[in-house]
PDB file of C-alpha atoms in Angstrom:
ATOM      1  CA  MET A 458     -12.265  15.311 -10.123  1.00 68.00           C
ATOM      2  CA  ALA A 459     -10.741  18.585  -8.957  1.00 76.00           C
ATOM      3  CA  LYS A 460      -8.070  20.159 -11.096  1.00 85.00           C
ATOM      4  CA  VAL A 461      -4.710  20.657  -9.433  1.00 85.00           C
ATOM      5  CA  THR A 462      -2.157  23.152 -10.623  1.00 92.00           C
ATOM      6  CA  PRO A 463       1.368  21.874 -11.315  1.00 92.00           C
ATOM      7  CA  GLY A 464       2.722  23.853  -8.362  1.00 93.00           C
ATOM      8  CA  ALA A 465       0.151  22.379  -5.972  1.00 93.00           C
ATOM      9  CA  PHE A 466       0.898  18.910  -7.330  1.00 93.00           C
ATOM     10  CA  ILE A 467       4.635  19.321  -6.658  1.00 94.00           C
ATOM     11  CA  ARG A 468       3.910  20.558  -3.112  1.00 95.00           C
ATOM     12  CA  GLN A 469       1.680  17.530  -2.476  1.00 93.00           C
ATOM     13  CA  VAL A 470       4.323  15.158  -3.815  1.00 93.00           C
ATOM     14  CA  ARG A 471       6.976  16.698  -1.540  1.00 94.00           C
ATOM     15  CA  GLN A 472       4.611  16.482   1.421  1.00 94.00           C
ATOM     16  CA  GLU A 473       3.880  12.805   0.797  1.00 93.00           C
ATOM     17  CA  SER A 474       7.518  11.906   0.119  1.00 92.00           C
ATOM     18  CA  SER A 475       8.520  13.436   3.465  1.00 91.00           C
ATOM     19  CA  LYS A 476       6.245  10.848   5.159  1.00 94.00           C
ATOM     20  CA  VAL A 477       8.159   7.924   3.651  1.00 92.00           C
ATOM     21  CA  THR A 478      10.245   5.894   6.087  1.00 93.00           C
ATOM     22  CA  TRP A 479      13.347   4.671   4.278  1.00 90.00           C
ATOM     23  CA  PRO A 480      15.133   1.523   5.501  1.00 94.00           C
ATOM     24  CA  THR A 481      18.576   1.823   7.008  1.00 97.00           C
ATOM     25  CA  ARG A 482      21.633   0.440   5.243  1.00 97.00           C
ATOM     26  CA  LYS A 483      21.722  -2.522   7.650  1.00 98.00           C
ATOM     27  CA  GLU A 484      18.037  -3.339   7.057  1.00 97.00           C
ATOM     28  CA  THR A 485      18.598  -3.233   3.310  1.00 97.00           C
ATOM     29  CA  LEU A 486      21.612  -5.545   3.501  1.00 98.00           C
ATOM     30  CA  VAL A 487      19.835  -8.030   5.788  1.00 98.00           C
ATOM     31  CA  THR A 488      16.760  -8.089   3.557  1.00 98.00           C
ATOM     32  CA  THR A 489      18.903  -8.540   0.444  1.00 98.00           C
ATOM     33  CA  GLY A 490      20.752 -11.417   2.096  1.00 98.00           C
ATOM     34  CA  MET A 491      17.466 -13.070   3.042  1.00 98.00           C
ATOM     35  CA  VAL A 492      16.245 -12.776  -0.540  1.00 98.00           C
ATOM     36  CA  PHE A 493      19.398 -14.453  -1.864  1.00 98.00           C
ATOM     37  CA  VAL A 494      19.101 -17.288   0.676  1.00 98.00           C
ATOM     38  CA  MET A 495      15.430 -17.876  -0.192  1.00 98.00           C
ATOM     39  CA  VAL A 496      16.209 -17.856  -3.933  1.00 98.00           C
ATOM     40  CA  PHE A 497      18.958 -20.423  -3.354  1.00 98.00           C
ATOM     41  CA  LEU A 498      16.686 -22.655  -1.248  1.00 98.00           C
ATOM     42  CA  ALA A 499      13.838 -22.395  -3.770  1.00 98.00           C
ATOM     43  CA  SER A 500      16.178 -23.280  -6.643  1.00 98.00           C
ATOM     44  CA  ILE A 501      17.432 -26.370  -4.775  1.00 98.00           C
ATOM     45  CA  PHE A 502      13.845 -27.407  -3.978  1.00 98.00           C
ATOM     46  CA  PHE A 503      12.669 -27.056  -7.589  1.00 98.00           C
ATOM     47  CA  PHE A 504      15.781 -28.847  -8.866  1.00 98.00           C
ATOM     48  CA  LEU A 505      15.025 -31.811  -6.604  1.00 98.00           C
ATOM     49  CA  VAL A 506      11.332 -31.870  -7.539  1.00 98.00           C
ATOM     50  CA  ASP A 507      12.194 -31.634 -11.241  1.00 98.00           C
ATOM     51  CA  SER A 508      14.726 -34.458 -10.917  1.00 98.00           C
ATOM     52  CA  GLY A 509      12.125 -36.625  -9.168  1.00 98.00           C
ATOM     53  CA  ILE A 510       9.509 -35.975 -11.840  1.00 98.00           C
ATOM     54  CA  GLN A 511      12.077 -36.658 -14.563  1.00 97.00           C
ATOM     55  CA  ALA A 512      13.002 -40.001 -12.977  1.00 97.00           C
ATOM     56  CA  ALA A 513       9.320 -40.955 -12.633  1.00 96.00           C
ATOM     57  CA  VAL A 514       8.579 -40.121 -16.273  1.00 95.00           C
ATOM     58  CA  LYS A 515      11.625 -42.082 -17.456  1.00 95.00           C
ATOM     59  CA  LEU A 516      10.499 -45.066 -15.384  1.00 94.00           C
ATOM     60  CA  ILE A 517       6.963 -44.901 -16.763  1.00 92.00           C
ATOM     61  CA  LEU A 518       8.164 -44.551 -20.364  1.00 92.00           C
ATOM     62  CA  SER A 519      10.660 -47.412 -19.991  1.00 92.00           C
ATOM     63  CA  LEU A 520       7.851 -49.762 -18.894  1.00 89.00           C
ATOM     64  CA  GLY A 521       6.234 -49.494 -22.320  1.00 77.00           C
ATOM     65  CA  ALA A 522       9.409 -50.301 -24.255  1.00 69.00           C
TER      66      ALA A 522
END
């Protein structure tokens, strides 16, 4: 592995960071909104699945009593 001086490393980092395409404010807000919606939908889904499993387990356990 070739040794790189600290100055050369900093220049390379600046060069690479100039190639980064940053999202616009609107893109960031839309993406954030989509994440919140998906988290909400996933939480509702898992709540319903958990409630169904809970009801099934209660039914199975009540059969033995």
